[in-house]
Short mmCIF file of C-alpha atoms and ligand atoms in Angstrom, two decimals:
data_model
loop_
_atom_site.label_atom_id
_atom_site.label_comp_id
_atom_site.label_asym_id
_atom_site.label_seq_id
_atom_site.Cartn_x
_atom_site.Cartn_y
_atom_site.Cartn_z
CA MET A 297 37.55 11.45 1.00
CA ARG A 298 36.54 8.68 3.38
CA GLN A 299 35.77 5.43 1.54
CA LEU A 300 32.28 4.15 2.39
CA ALA A 301 32.00 0.44 3.15
CA THR A 302 29.82 -1.48 0.70
CA LYS A 303 26.43 -2.59 2.00
CA HIS A 304 25.91 -6.16 0.85
CA ASN A 305 22.82 -8.24 0.19
CA TRP A 306 20.98 -9.80 3.13
CA ILE A 307 20.60 -13.47 2.23
CA GLY A 308 19.96 -16.39 4.58
CA GLY A 309 20.87 -14.27 7.61
CA GLN A 310 24.24 -13.13 6.22
CA TRP A 311 25.63 -10.09 4.43
CA VAL A 312 26.56 -11.43 0.99
CA PRO A 313 28.51 -9.49 -1.67
CA SER A 314 27.68 -9.62 -5.35
CA SER A 315 29.34 -12.69 -6.91
CA ASN A 316 30.86 -10.54 -9.67
CA GLY A 317 32.21 -8.05 -7.12
CA GLU A 318 30.31 -5.15 -8.70
CA THR A 319 29.08 -2.24 -6.61
CA ARG A 320 27.20 1.02 -7.24
CA GLU A 321 27.34 4.35 -5.48
CA VAL A 322 24.11 5.88 -4.27
CA ARG A 323 24.25 9.67 -4.60
CA ASN A 324 22.15 12.30 -2.89
CA PRO A 325 19.70 13.79 -5.44
CA SER A 326 19.80 17.09 -3.50
CA ASN A 327 23.57 17.27 -4.03
CA THR A 328 25.07 14.71 -6.36
CA ASP A 329 28.60 15.33 -5.02
CA GLU A 330 27.53 13.47 -1.91
CA VAL A 331 27.85 9.68 -1.96
CA VAL A 332 25.29 8.38 0.53
CA GLY A 333 26.44 4.79 0.35
CA VAL A 334 27.71 1.95 -1.80
CA VAL A 335 25.67 -1.19 -2.49
CA ALA A 336 26.21 -4.55 -4.15
CA TRP A 337 25.18 -4.58 -7.81
CA SER A 338 24.13 -8.18 -7.77
CA THR A 339 23.48 -10.92 -10.30
CA GLU A 340 21.00 -13.73 -10.84
CA LYS A 341 23.23 -15.88 -8.61
CA GLU A 342 22.37 -13.82 -5.52
CA ILE A 343 18.70 -13.89 -6.50
CA ALA A 344 18.85 -17.69 -6.69
CA ALA A 345 20.66 -17.85 -3.33
CA ALA A 346 18.02 -15.61 -1.74
CA ALA A 347 15.10 -17.59 -3.21
CA GLU A 348 16.69 -20.85 -2.01
CA ALA A 349 17.34 -19.41 1.47
CA ALA A 350 13.70 -18.31 1.62
CA GLN A 351 12.57 -21.76 0.50
CA GLU A 352 14.69 -23.43 3.14
CA ALA A 353 13.40 -21.15 5.89
CA LEU A 354 9.77 -21.65 4.87
CA PRO A 355 8.74 -24.88 6.69
CA ALA A 356 9.85 -23.73 10.15
CA TRP A 357 8.49 -20.19 9.71
CA LYS A 358 5.16 -21.45 8.39
CA LYS A 359 4.89 -23.82 11.35
CA LEU A 360 5.41 -21.12 13.96
CA ALA A 361 2.27 -19.98 15.75
CA GLY A 362 0.90 -16.62 14.61
CA PRO A 363 1.59 -14.99 18.00
CA ALA A 364 5.23 -16.16 17.82
CA ARG A 365 5.68 -14.49 14.43
CA ALA A 366 3.86 -11.48 15.86
CA ARG A 367 6.43 -11.06 18.62
CA ILE A 368 9.21 -10.70 16.05
CA LEU A 369 7.28 -8.09 14.06
CA ALA A 370 6.43 -6.20 17.25
CA LYS A 371 10.11 -6.23 18.20
CA ALA A 372 11.02 -4.94 14.74
CA ALA A 373 8.51 -2.09 15.22
CA GLN A 374 10.22 -1.17 18.48
CA ILE A 375 13.70 -1.26 16.90
CA LEU A 376 12.64 0.82 13.89
CA ALA A 377 11.03 3.37 16.23
CA GLY A 378 14.35 3.64 18.05
CA ARG A 379 16.13 4.28 14.73
CA LEU A 380 13.50 6.65 13.34
CA GLU A 381 15.66 9.74 12.99
CA GLU A 382 18.61 7.84 11.51
CA VAL A 383 16.53 5.92 8.94
CA ALA A 384 14.54 9.06 8.03
CA THR A 385 17.77 10.97 7.39
CA LEU A 386 19.12 8.11 5.27
CA LEU A 387 15.87 7.99 3.27
CA SER A 388 15.93 11.75 2.78
CA ARG A 389 19.55 11.72 1.61
CA GLU A 390 19.10 8.64 -0.55
CA GLN A 391 16.04 9.66 -2.56
CA GLY A 392 15.28 13.29 -1.80
CA LYS A 393 12.15 13.11 0.34
CA PRO A 394 11.81 16.22 2.57
CA ILE A 395 12.97 15.23 6.04
CA GLY A 396 9.61 15.94 7.70
CA GLU A 397 7.83 13.57 5.33
CA ALA A 398 10.66 11.04 5.64
CA ARG A 399 10.08 10.95 9.42
CA GLY A 400 6.39 10.46 8.75
CA GLU A 401 7.17 7.57 6.43
CA VAL A 402 9.42 5.78 8.94
CA GLN A 403 6.72 6.24 11.58
CA ARG A 404 4.30 4.69 9.06
CA GLY A 405 6.73 1.76 8.84
CA VAL A 406 6.60 1.37 12.63
CA ASP A 407 2.80 1.49 12.58
CA LEU A 408 2.63 -1.08 9.77
CA LEU A 409 4.82 -3.48 11.74
CA GLN A 410 2.64 -3.01 14.82
CA TYR A 411 -0.56 -3.44 12.84
CA TYR A 412 0.60 -6.68 11.21
CA ALA A 413 2.03 -7.96 14.49
CA GLY A 414 -1.57 -7.65 15.70
CA GLU A 415 -2.73 -9.74 12.74
CA GLY A 416 -0.69 -12.64 14.12
CA TRP A 417 -3.22 -12.86 16.94
CA ARG A 418 -6.35 -12.66 14.83
CA SER A 419 -8.45 -15.33 13.17
CA VAL A 420 -7.30 -16.86 9.89
CA GLY A 421 -10.47 -18.69 8.96
CA ASP A 422 -14.20 -19.16 9.39
CA VAL A 423 -16.43 -21.89 10.71
CA ILE A 424 -19.09 -22.72 8.10
CA PRO A 425 -22.28 -24.62 8.92
CA SER A 426 -22.24 -27.98 7.19
CA ALA A 427 -25.36 -29.56 5.69
CA SER A 428 -24.59 -32.51 7.94
CA ALA A 429 -25.10 -31.77 11.64
CA ASP A 430 -22.15 -33.94 12.75
CA THR A 431 -19.64 -32.31 10.47
CA LEU A 432 -17.29 -29.57 11.57
CA MET A 433 -16.47 -27.46 8.53
CA PHE A 434 -14.06 -24.55 8.54
CA THR A 435 -11.54 -22.69 6.45
CA VAL A 436 -7.95 -22.00 7.29
CA ARG A 437 -5.78 -19.49 5.49
CA GLU A 438 -2.31 -20.78 4.70
CA PRO A 439 0.77 -19.02 3.33
CA LEU A 440 1.64 -19.14 -0.37
CA GLY A 441 5.35 -19.87 0.11
CA VAL A 442 8.24 -17.69 -1.04
CA VAL A 443 6.97 -14.24 -2.03
CA ALA A 444 8.87 -11.86 -4.32
CA VAL A 445 8.47 -8.23 -3.23
CA ILE A 446 9.41 -5.72 -5.96
CA THR A 447 9.16 -2.09 -4.92
CA PRO A 448 9.61 1.45 -6.31
CA TRP A 449 11.93 4.12 -4.95
CA ASN A 450 9.32 6.62 -3.80
CA PHE A 451 8.27 5.03 -0.48
CA PRO A 452 11.30 2.86 0.33
CA VAL A 453 10.24 2.13 3.93
CA ALA A 454 6.46 2.12 3.71
CA ILE A 455 5.96 0.06 0.53
CA PRO A 456 8.47 -2.74 1.31
CA LEU A 457 6.89 -2.98 4.77
CA TRP A 458 3.25 -2.83 3.73
CA LYS A 459 4.03 -5.80 1.49
CA SER A 460 6.57 -7.72 3.58
CA ALA A 461 4.89 -7.39 7.00
CA PRO A 462 1.62 -9.08 5.93
CA ALA A 463 3.53 -11.64 3.82
CA LEU A 464 5.59 -12.58 6.88
CA ILE A 465 2.85 -12.56 9.51
CA TYR A 466 0.73 -14.99 7.47
CA GLY A 467 3.71 -17.38 7.27
CA ASN A 468 5.35 -16.63 3.92
CA THR A 469 9.05 -15.98 3.47
CA VAL A 470 10.23 -12.99 1.45
CA VAL A 471 12.82 -11.91 -1.10
CA LEU A 472 12.73 -8.12 -1.43
CA LYS A 473 14.18 -6.51 -4.54
CA PRO A 474 14.14 -2.78 -3.87
CA ALA A 475 14.44 -0.09 -6.55
CA ALA A 476 17.96 0.83 -7.62
CA ASP A 477 17.38 4.43 -6.45
CA ALA A 478 16.64 3.49 -2.84
CA PRO A 479 18.51 0.33 -1.84
CA LEU A 480 20.11 1.61 1.38
CA THR A 481 16.81 2.14 3.16
CA ALA A 482 15.76 -1.40 2.23
CA LEU A 483 18.98 -2.73 3.74
CA ALA A 484 18.23 -0.77 6.93
CA ILE A 485 14.93 -2.69 7.10
CA ALA A 486 16.91 -5.94 6.82
CA GLU A 487 19.07 -4.81 9.77
CA VAL A 488 15.93 -4.10 11.79
CA PHE A 489 14.47 -7.55 11.10
CA ALA A 490 17.82 -9.20 11.85
CA GLU A 491 18.06 -7.43 15.20
CA ALA A 492 14.45 -8.36 15.98
CA GLY A 493 15.40 -12.05 15.74
CA MET A 494 13.90 -12.93 12.36
CA PRO A 495 15.24 -16.44 11.61
CA PRO A 496 17.82 -16.60 8.77
CA GLY A 497 16.27 -16.80 5.30
CA VAL A 498 12.80 -15.61 6.30
CA PHE A 499 13.45 -12.10 4.96
CA ASN A 500 16.08 -11.44 2.28
CA VAL A 501 17.11 -8.37 0.30
CA VAL A 502 19.02 -8.35 -3.00
CA THR A 503 20.12 -5.07 -4.58
CA GLY A 504 21.04 -4.49 -8.22
CA PRO A 505 19.71 -3.91 -11.72
CA GLY A 506 15.89 -4.03 -11.70
CA SER A 507 15.05 -5.81 -14.92
CA LYS A 508 17.68 -8.55 -14.62
CA LEU A 509 17.06 -9.32 -10.97
CA GLY A 510 13.31 -8.86 -11.15
CA ASP A 511 12.95 -11.33 -14.00
CA ALA A 512 15.28 -13.86 -12.36
CA LEU A 513 13.31 -13.63 -9.13
CA ILE A 514 9.88 -14.10 -10.69
CA ASN A 515 11.20 -16.96 -12.80
CA HIS A 516 12.79 -18.81 -9.86
CA GLU A 517 10.92 -22.04 -9.20
CA ALA A 518 10.79 -21.44 -5.42
CA VAL A 519 8.83 -18.19 -5.86
CA LYS A 520 5.07 -18.70 -5.58
CA ALA A 521 3.83 -15.10 -5.70
CA VAL A 522 4.96 -11.63 -6.66
CA THR A 523 3.72 -8.36 -5.23
CA PHE A 524 4.76 -5.34 -7.25
CA THR A 525 4.42 -1.57 -7.01
CA GLY A 526 5.81 0.60 -9.79
CA SER A 527 5.17 1.72 -13.34
CA ASN A 528 2.61 0.24 -15.72
CA ALA A 529 5.25 -0.78 -18.24
CA VAL A 530 7.11 -2.94 -15.72
CA GLY A 531 3.86 -4.10 -14.10
CA SER A 532 2.43 -5.56 -17.29
CA HIS A 533 5.74 -7.32 -17.99
CA ILE A 534 5.64 -8.83 -14.48
CA ALA A 535 2.04 -9.94 -14.97
CA GLN A 536 3.06 -11.83 -18.12
CA LEU A 537 5.98 -13.56 -16.40
CA ALA A 538 3.83 -14.49 -13.42
CA ALA A 539 0.95 -15.74 -15.58
CA ALA A 540 3.35 -17.84 -17.65
CA ARG A 541 4.56 -19.54 -14.47
CA GLY A 542 1.08 -19.77 -12.96
CA ILE A 543 2.04 -17.88 -9.80
CA LYS A 544 -0.08 -15.35 -7.95
CA TYR A 545 0.58 -11.70 -8.68
CA GLN A 546 -0.52 -8.31 -7.47
CA LEU A 547 0.26 -5.00 -9.19
CA GLU A 548 -0.13 -1.45 -7.91
CA MET A 549 0.84 1.04 -10.61
CA GLY A 550 0.45 4.58 -11.88
CA GLY A 551 -2.10 7.30 -11.33
CA LYS A 552 -3.37 10.56 -12.83
CA ASN A 553 -5.28 11.70 -9.81
CA ALA A 554 -7.83 14.48 -10.00
CA ALA A 555 -9.12 16.93 -7.43
CA ILE A 556 -12.53 18.29 -8.39
CA VAL A 557 -13.35 21.74 -7.03
CA LEU A 558 -17.02 22.72 -7.16
CA ALA A 559 -18.18 26.32 -7.13
CA ASP A 560 -19.49 26.15 -3.55
CA ALA A 561 -16.21 24.85 -2.06
CA ASP A 562 -14.10 26.77 0.42
CA LEU A 563 -11.53 27.84 -2.20
CA ASP A 564 -8.79 28.75 0.27
CA LYS A 565 -8.96 25.38 1.98
CA ALA A 566 -9.20 23.57 -1.35
CA ALA A 567 -6.17 25.49 -2.69
CA ASP A 568 -4.09 24.54 0.39
CA ILE A 569 -4.98 20.88 0.00
CA VAL A 570 -4.59 20.73 -3.79
CA VAL A 571 -1.16 22.39 -3.61
CA SER A 572 -0.09 19.97 -0.91
CA GLY A 573 -1.31 16.98 -2.93
CA ALA A 574 0.41 18.20 -6.08
CA MET A 575 3.70 19.57 -4.78
CA ARG A 576 4.80 17.79 -1.61
CA PHE A 577 7.67 15.38 -2.31
CA ALA A 578 7.79 17.06 -5.73
CA GLY A 579 4.65 15.23 -6.88
CA GLN A 580 6.36 11.83 -6.73
CA LYS A 581 3.55 9.95 -5.02
CA CYS A 582 1.36 7.57 -6.96
CA THR A 583 -1.57 9.32 -5.27
CA ALA A 584 -0.31 12.88 -5.95
CA THR A 585 -2.82 15.36 -7.36
CA SER A 586 -1.92 16.02 -10.94
CA ARG A 587 -5.17 17.49 -12.28
CA ALA A 588 -7.45 20.06 -10.64
CA ILE A 589 -10.82 20.05 -12.40
CA VAL A 590 -12.58 23.23 -11.40
CA GLU A 591 -16.05 24.60 -12.15
CA ARG A 592 -15.59 27.37 -14.68
CA LYS A 593 -17.28 30.06 -12.60
CA VAL A 594 -14.59 29.81 -9.88
CA ILE A 595 -11.57 28.65 -11.85
CA ASP A 596 -9.92 32.07 -12.13
CA ALA A 597 -10.28 32.78 -8.41
CA PHE A 598 -9.05 29.27 -7.58
CA ALA A 599 -6.09 29.51 -9.97
CA GLU A 600 -5.03 32.78 -8.36
CA LYS A 601 -4.99 31.16 -4.93
CA VAL A 602 -3.06 28.14 -6.18
CA VAL A 603 -0.45 30.24 -7.97
CA GLU A 604 0.06 32.51 -4.97
CA ARG A 605 0.71 29.47 -2.79
CA VAL A 606 2.90 27.62 -5.30
CA ARG A 607 5.16 30.62 -5.86
CA ALA A 608 5.81 30.79 -2.12
CA LEU A 609 6.75 27.12 -1.66
CA PRO A 610 10.21 26.54 -0.21
CA VAL A 611 12.20 24.33 -2.59
CA ARG A 612 15.22 23.14 -0.61
CA PRO A 613 17.63 20.23 -0.25
CA ALA A 614 15.61 17.39 1.24
CA THR A 615 17.31 17.33 4.65
CA ASP A 616 16.55 21.04 5.19
CA GLU A 617 13.77 21.28 7.79
CA GLU A 618 12.17 24.05 5.68
CA ALA A 619 11.85 21.91 2.53
CA TYR A 620 8.28 21.64 1.25
CA LEU A 621 9.64 19.98 -1.83
CA GLY A 622 13.15 18.80 -2.52
CA PRO A 623 14.65 17.47 -5.74
CA VAL A 624 13.23 14.76 -7.96
CA VAL A 625 14.88 11.39 -7.68
CA ASN A 626 17.32 11.28 -10.59
CA GLN A 627 18.49 12.88 -13.81
CA SER A 628 16.31 10.85 -16.17
CA GLN A 629 13.22 11.60 -14.08
CA ARG A 630 14.06 15.30 -14.17
CA GLU A 631 14.51 15.24 -17.95
CA LYS A 632 11.21 13.45 -18.37
CA ILE A 633 9.38 16.01 -16.22
CA LEU A 634 11.00 18.96 -18.04
CA GLN A 635 9.97 17.40 -21.33
CA TYR A 636 6.35 17.21 -20.12
CA ILE A 637 6.58 20.87 -19.09
CA GLU A 638 7.73 21.75 -22.62
CA THR A 639 4.80 19.80 -24.04
CA GLY A 640 2.50 21.59 -21.58
CA LYS A 641 3.60 24.98 -22.86
CA GLY A 642 1.94 24.11 -26.14
CA GLU A 643 -1.19 22.75 -24.45
CA GLY A 644 -2.06 25.23 -21.71
CA ARG A 645 -0.96 28.52 -20.19
CA LEU A 646 2.04 28.32 -17.83
CA VAL A 647 1.32 30.40 -14.71
CA ALA A 648 3.94 29.20 -12.21
CA GLY A 649 7.35 27.53 -12.42
CA GLY A 650 8.20 25.88 -15.70
CA GLY A 651 11.91 25.23 -15.33
CA THR A 652 14.66 24.49 -12.86
CA PRO A 653 15.32 26.79 -9.88
CA GLN A 654 18.50 28.82 -10.20
CA GLY A 655 21.21 29.46 -7.61
CA GLU A 656 24.00 27.71 -5.77
CA LEU A 657 21.61 25.81 -3.52
CA TYR A 658 20.20 23.99 -6.56
CA ALA A 659 23.31 23.66 -8.72
CA LYS A 660 24.12 20.06 -7.83
CA GLY A 661 20.67 18.57 -7.36
CA TYR A 662 17.81 17.39 -9.56
CA PHE A 663 15.46 20.25 -8.73
CA VAL A 664 12.37 21.19 -10.73
CA GLU A 665 10.28 24.28 -10.04
CA PRO A 666 6.74 23.63 -8.83
CA THR A 667 4.78 24.23 -12.01
CA VAL A 668 1.15 25.09 -12.75
CA PHE A 669 -0.71 25.21 -16.08
CA VAL A 670 -4.20 26.67 -16.57
CA ASP A 671 -6.62 26.39 -19.50
CA VAL A 672 -5.66 22.77 -20.05
CA LEU A 673 -8.02 20.61 -22.10
CA PRO A 674 -8.99 17.18 -20.73
CA ASP A 675 -7.30 15.29 -23.56
CA ALA A 676 -3.97 17.20 -23.44
CA THR A 677 -0.88 15.07 -22.89
CA ILE A 678 -0.21 16.71 -19.51
CA ALA A 679 -3.82 15.95 -18.52
CA GLN A 680 -3.58 12.29 -19.54
CA GLU A 681 -0.10 10.91 -18.80
CA GLU A 682 1.50 10.30 -15.44
CA ILE A 683 4.25 12.93 -15.04
CA PHE A 684 5.43 12.01 -11.53
CA GLY A 685 6.75 15.48 -10.85
CA PRO A 686 5.66 18.83 -9.34
CA VAL A 687 3.32 19.72 -12.19
CA LEU A 688 -0.38 20.58 -11.80
CA ALA A 689 -2.84 21.08 -14.67
CA LEU A 690 -6.00 23.13 -14.06
CA ILE A 691 -8.90 22.03 -16.26
CA PRO A 692 -12.21 23.93 -16.45
CA ALA A 693 -15.51 22.01 -16.16
CA GLU A 694 -18.99 23.26 -17.02
CA SER A 695 -20.82 21.41 -14.22
CA PRO A 696 -20.24 18.83 -11.45
CA GLU A 697 -21.30 16.06 -13.90
CA HIS A 698 -18.86 17.32 -16.49
CA ALA A 699 -16.08 17.40 -13.86
CA ILE A 700 -16.67 13.73 -13.02
CA GLU A 701 -16.69 12.85 -16.72
CA ILE A 702 -13.30 14.58 -17.16
CA ALA A 703 -11.91 12.96 -14.02
CA ASN A 704 -12.91 9.53 -15.36
CA GLY A 705 -11.50 10.24 -18.83
CA VAL A 706 -8.03 8.80 -18.20
CA ARG A 707 -6.66 5.26 -18.23
CA TYR A 708 -5.80 5.37 -14.52
CA GLY A 709 -8.08 5.11 -11.49
CA LEU A 710 -6.06 5.33 -8.30
CA SER A 711 -7.43 8.17 -6.15
CA ALA A 712 -9.55 11.31 -6.48
CA SER A 713 -10.90 14.05 -4.30
CA LEU A 714 -13.88 16.38 -4.39
CA PHE A 715 -14.20 19.74 -2.67
CA THR A 716 -17.76 20.77 -1.90
CA ASN A 717 -20.29 21.36 0.86
CA ASP A 718 -23.04 19.86 -1.26
CA LEU A 719 -23.91 16.42 0.07
CA THR A 720 -25.94 15.46 -2.98
CA ALA A 721 -23.03 16.31 -5.29
CA ALA A 722 -20.66 14.38 -3.03
CA LEU A 723 -22.86 11.28 -3.06
CA ARG A 724 -23.11 11.36 -6.85
CA TYR A 725 -19.35 11.69 -7.14
CA ILE A 726 -18.74 8.78 -4.75
CA ARG A 727 -21.05 6.65 -6.92
CA GLU A 728 -19.69 7.66 -10.29
CA ILE A 729 -15.98 8.25 -9.84
CA GLU A 730 -13.86 5.38 -11.20
CA VAL A 731 -11.05 5.18 -8.64
CA GLY A 732 -10.09 2.86 -5.81
CA MET A 733 -9.66 5.59 -3.21
CA VAL A 734 -12.30 8.30 -3.02
CA ARG A 735 -11.80 11.37 -0.85
CA VAL A 736 -14.14 14.24 -0.06
CA ASN A 737 -12.66 17.56 1.11
CA ALA A 738 -9.31 15.80 1.53
CA GLU A 739 -6.04 15.34 -0.37
CA THR A 740 -5.76 12.68 -3.09
CA ALA A 741 -2.54 11.58 -1.35
CA GLY A 742 -2.52 10.37 2.22
CA VAL A 743 -4.05 7.02 3.04
CA GLU A 744 -4.45 5.06 6.23
CA LEU A 745 -2.70 1.73 6.68
CA GLN A 746 -5.70 -0.07 8.19
CA ALA A 747 -7.85 0.54 5.07
CA PRO A 748 -7.63 -1.20 1.68
CA PHE A 749 -5.30 0.51 -0.78
CA GLY A 750 -5.41 0.15 -4.56
CA GLY A 751 -6.80 1.43 -7.80
CA TYR A 752 -9.35 0.86 -10.54
CA LYS A 753 -8.57 0.52 -14.26
CA ALA A 754 -4.87 0.60 -15.24
CA SER A 755 -3.76 1.55 -11.73
CA SER A 756 -4.04 -1.94 -10.28
CA SER A 757 -4.56 -5.62 -10.94
CA TYR A 758 -7.93 -5.55 -9.10
CA SER A 759 -6.15 -6.57 -5.92
CA ARG A 760 -5.95 -4.55 -2.73
CA GLU A 761 -3.16 -4.04 -0.25
CA GLN A 762 -3.06 -3.07 3.42
CA GLY A 763 -5.56 -3.43 6.23
CA ARG A 764 -7.47 -6.70 6.33
CA ALA A 765 -7.39 -6.76 2.50
CA ALA A 766 -3.77 -7.98 2.65
CA ILE A 767 -4.82 -11.42 3.85
CA GLU A 768 -6.53 -12.02 0.49
CA PHE A 769 -3.30 -11.83 -1.47
CA PHE A 770 -0.80 -13.32 0.96
CA THR A 771 -2.75 -16.46 1.83
CA GLN A 772 -4.65 -19.28 0.16
CA VAL A 773 -7.77 -20.89 1.58
CA LYS A 774 -8.05 -24.50 2.65
CA THR A 775 -11.58 -25.78 3.32
CA VAL A 776 -11.71 -28.52 5.92
CA ALA A 777 -14.56 -30.86 6.81
CA ILE A 778 -14.25 -33.26 9.76
CA MET A 779 -16.76 -36.04 10.22
CA PRO A 780 -17.07 -38.64 12.98
CA ALA A 781 -14.99 -41.73 12.09
CA GLY A 782 -17.93 -44.10 12.26
CA GLY A 783 -20.26 -41.88 10.23
CA PRO A 784 -23.20 -39.85 11.64
P1 NAD B 960 9.51 1.07 -11.95
O1 NAD B 960 8.37 0.33 -12.55
O2 NAD B 960 10.55 1.61 -12.85
O3 NAD B 960 10.28 0.14 -10.91
C1 NAD B 960 9.60 -0.55 -9.87
C2 NAD B 960 10.42 -1.76 -9.46
O4 NAD B 960 10.47 -2.70 -10.53
C3 NAD B 960 11.87 -1.44 -9.13
O5 NAD B 960 12.29 -2.24 -8.04
C4 NAD B 960 12.58 -1.85 -10.40
O6 NAD B 960 13.96 -2.14 -10.18
C5 NAD B 960 11.81 -3.08 -10.78
N1 NAD B 960 11.95 -3.49 -12.19
C6 NAD B 960 12.32 -2.73 -13.24
N2 NAD B 960 12.30 -3.48 -14.38
C7 NAD B 960 11.89 -4.72 -14.02
C8 NAD B 960 11.64 -5.93 -14.74
N3 NAD B 960 11.81 -6.01 -16.05
N4 NAD B 960 11.21 -7.01 -14.06
C9 NAD B 960 10.99 -6.94 -12.73
N5 NAD B 960 11.22 -5.83 -11.99
C10 NAD B 960 11.66 -4.73 -12.63
O7 NAD B 960 8.85 2.22 -11.03
P2 NAD B 960 9.59 3.37 -10.20
O8 NAD B 960 10.13 4.37 -11.17
O9 NAD B 960 10.49 2.77 -9.18
O10 NAD B 960 8.36 4.03 -9.40
C11 NAD B 960 7.50 4.97 -9.94
C12 NAD B 960 6.20 4.34 -10.39
O11 NAD B 960 5.63 3.62 -9.32
C13 NAD B 960 5.14 5.35 -10.81
O12 NAD B 960 4.49 4.90 -11.97
C14 NAD B 960 4.18 5.35 -9.63
O13 NAD B 960 2.86 5.73 -9.94
C15 NAD B 960 4.25 3.93 -9.19
N6 NAD B 960 3.82 3.81 -7.81
C16 NAD B 960 2.59 3.24 -7.58
C17 NAD B 960 2.14 3.11 -6.28
C18 NAD B 960 0.81 2.46 -6.00
O14 NAD B 960 0.62 1.98 -4.91
N7 NAD B 960 -0.12 2.42 -6.95
C19 NAD B 960 2.92 3.56 -5.21
C20 NAD B 960 4.16 4.14 -5.48
C21 NAD B 960 4.59 4.24 -6.80
#
């Protein structure tokens, strides 16, 4: 078999191997016989080198005019667009996202780069009327310094870019530590920035073991902020490290997103959208629909429609154009999901899926059948905990108010949707639902990059990403007052 060349870390504008020479294979979760690539399995030394390179690059990058930084991001957008098919295929092979969605994600990356290139031309402060008529008072937003970007495996183009692009455009430098399950895509982003003319050290990527590298990065004295997306367990650990050092932090974490279906809803349309939200990318989106809370009088009819659709879903290797869902990302994730399904069998009635698909096509991948439970109680384990797999729980509700109460009865608060034609019910839901992203007659997953993204409760650290909200995290405000030298 052909030996694949190791992809090294991108540090200070150079490809740098791990100092201990260690590497790791990245295997295709659709077919684990296939080695997609080999990456450096780095140490704290490479983290320190990256943080120092970012620190060194900071003064010149910070000093550049916004439009000059914008030109580099715009160029990166153009280069990524030119590599869309190649990067989408890599992403699909590396972490099992169906190829159609992988293309959509790379296009999202292009759009994010374009959007934040535009930010380089926009205002970074306000003029404020002073109490003294001769005084010019204004604010200016300045970068924080070196920013640590720690990302999950599920959106390996979009999430690193929706964090790095705003960090960079506002004048920060970046060390990206991608998830161990999707390092190759992150290194492709480094190639794109390098080709776009990003000065050495402004953007760095170090691959390797999450906990060791993550901790070393947050604890490095050059790092002034950390932006994290991932699980709650790791997020709260990061918050503690960041608080102990007094650096700024931002956490986007888990979800247990509900779709509420009221009796007057178009049940066919709602079933299409709920199935899509629950099953696309095998439910591995933080905004995936994992509970459908349905008014009791229509729950049987709705369940029938959902089950009919779920049974017909094409489960395929991720690069197959037909794939609606592919595998889950790795063996431990599959075991965890199957364990939840076992628990669910004691908590509700299994009406679709419930195991692993059989046949040669699935023999070497981490596939899980799209699974549906009905008659689930709101406090069941599968109705409370984030499963992060293709598992949907249908929960009956006695009224629209009861449905909102159930939807709010979890620790998370990322996104929710409501299906109805009743404007009054929709307005009440918008007021009372405890989530950061509220949808009406739309999927819980699927957000737009120009709008704030983030959750309530345990889903977030009260911060928001994307759109104009990004400026809040990636900058600090300086208030300036200028008075005539001789006094008024
Ligand atoms: P994870 O928490 O296991 O890992 C996230 C990142 O943290 C990875 O880069 C990992 O290597 C790193 N890490 C692990 N241990 C660390 C430590 N001790 N210190 C510092 N960094 C460490 O999450 P995951 O399994 O990659 O992703 C799935 C999770 O991400 C789910 O809970 C999902 O809901 C969440 N997620 C949330 C959003 C959102 O925007 N709210 C988006 C996507 C995914």
